[in-house]
C-alpha angles and dihedrals in degrees: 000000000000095000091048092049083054095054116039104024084070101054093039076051081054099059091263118144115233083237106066095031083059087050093050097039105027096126097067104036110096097212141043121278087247092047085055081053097052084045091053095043087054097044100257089134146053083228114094143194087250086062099053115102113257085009079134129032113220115211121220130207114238094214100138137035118197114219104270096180118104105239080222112055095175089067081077091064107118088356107080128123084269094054092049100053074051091060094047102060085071102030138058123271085206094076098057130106136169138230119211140149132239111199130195125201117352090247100054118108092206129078135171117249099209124195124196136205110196109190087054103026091223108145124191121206117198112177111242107214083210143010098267151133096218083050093062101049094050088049084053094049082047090057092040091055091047098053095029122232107288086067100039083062100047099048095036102065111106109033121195129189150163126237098261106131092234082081098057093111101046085103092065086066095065090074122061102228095212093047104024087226113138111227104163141044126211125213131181116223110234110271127281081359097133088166084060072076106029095146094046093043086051095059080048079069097057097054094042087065082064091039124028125216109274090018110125120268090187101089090056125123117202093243088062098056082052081057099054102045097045075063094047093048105037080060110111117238128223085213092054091050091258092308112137116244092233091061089042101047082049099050090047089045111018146298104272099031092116101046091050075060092053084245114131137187109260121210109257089232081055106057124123145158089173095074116116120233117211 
C-alpha cells in the first residue's frame, strides 16, 4: 500500500486522472483503477476527493462575449461547414486541423492562437500580442519558418476555422504566394457550434486545468505556453489507445516535427497541469 501510495498519489496531485495513470502503469499497480478510487474515497491514500480531476466543478461568470462574427462575411462563400462535409467525400479527414483562441480576463491584451491536429490530437499554442487577424498570420509564417517548408505543406492542408474575425485572412493561406499553386482549402465551422471543434475544444480543457477561465493571459512568455502544451501533448489518450499526441503527430509528419515546435515529449511521472507558472 505504501508503494502504491508513492507512486500514484503524486501524479493524481498532478492533475492526472486514475484512469490513464492506470493505463500507463498498469503493470506495476496492484489493484484496478476502480479499486485506487475506493482507496482514495476511505482514506487509504494521501491522495484525496478534493485531487481528482473535476472532483469539484468551478463556476464562471459569464460577464463578456468577444465578437465571434467574421467582419467579411463573403469570405465564407464555398468554404462553410457544408462545403466542407462536401470536401471531405473525396479527401482525407486526416489532414484536417483546426484554429481556434483561448482568452483570459476581458481586460488582457494577449491571447493564445491554438492549432490542432485531430487525428493525432497534437495541439500547438503560439501567444498573439493582440486580437488580430494580422496577429495570427504572423504567428503562421513564424511557424512556417520554424518547421521549413516540407513540413508547413504537408500539415497545413485542410484548414478549419470559426467565425471569429481574427481568422479573416486565413483565405489568403490556400495559394502559395512564390508558385501560385494552391495547396490548401479553408472552411468556417457553423457559428456558436463548438462541437463543429470537439477535439480541439477538448485539449482547451487541458490547458484550462493550468490556467483557469477568467484567470490573466497577460503575464505569459512564450516559453510558458511550450510548456504547457508539451504537457498537453506528452499526455496519453484513451482515443489513441494511451499513446501520447506528440508520438502520434510525429509518426504521421516526421520525427522531429514537434521539437522544431519547441514542443518536447514530457516523462509520464513529470506531467502536470498543476504547476504554477511565475
Amino acid at each position: 500500500m505504501k508503494r502504491l501510495d508513492e507512486t500514484i498519489s503524486p501524479l493524481i496531485k498532478q492533475g492526472l486522472s486514475i484512469e490513464t495513470i492506470y493505463s500507463t502503469l498498469g503493470s506495476i499497480c496492484p489493484v484496478s483503477s476502480r479499486t485506487i478510487r475506493n482507496y482514495i474515497d476511505r482514506g487509504y491514500l494521501e491522495a484525496k476527493r478534493i485531487d481528482l480531476r473535476n472532483a469539484v466543478k468551478r463556476e464562471y461568470k459569464d460577464t463578456y462575449k468577444y465578437k465571434r462574427v467574421s467582419n467579411n462575411p463573403l469570405l465564407k462563400v464555398g468554404r462553410t461547414w457544408t462545403s466542407l462535409m462536401e470536401y471531405l467525400t473525396t479527401h482525407n479527414k486526416d489532414d484536417i486541423i483546426q484554429f481556434d483562441t483561448v482568452h483570459g480576463k476581458k481586460s488582457d491584451k494577449k491571447c493564445i492562437l491554438t492549432i490542432h491536429h485531430p487525428a493525432s490530437k497534437f495541439q500547438i499554442g503560439r501567444l498573439l500580442d493582440n486580437f488580430t487577424a494580422n496577429e495570427v498570420m504572423k504567428q503562421i509564417d513564424e511557424i512556417r519558418s520554424f518547421i521549413g517548408d516540407d513540413y508547413y505543406f504537408k500539415f497545413f492542408r485542410i484548414l478549419v476555422c470559426d467565425n471569429g474575425p481574427e481568422f479573416d485572412k486565413m483565405p489568403d493561406l490556400e495559394i502559395d504566394d512564390e508558385t501560385g499553386e494552391v495547396y490548401a482549402r479553408v472552411f468556417y465551422t457553423r457559428p456558436y457550434r463548438s462541437g463543429d471543434k470537439g477535439s480541439c475544444e477538448r485539449n482547451h480543457e487541458l490547458f484550462r486545468y493550468v490556467i483557469a477561465k477568467g484567470k490573466s493571459l497577460d503575464d505569459l512568455t512564450q516559453d510558458d505556453v511550450n510548456f504547457i502544451f508539451s504537457n498537453i501533448n506528452s499526455y496519453p489518450r484513451k482515443s489513441l489507445n494511451y499513446q501520447c499526441p506528440i508520438d502520434v503527430v510525429n509518426s504521421m509528419m516526421g520525427k522531429d516535427f514537434a521539437t522544431r515546435l519547441k514542443i518536447i515529449k514530457i516523462p509520464f511521472k513529470q506531467l502536470t497541469f498543476k504547476k504554477k507558472l511565475k
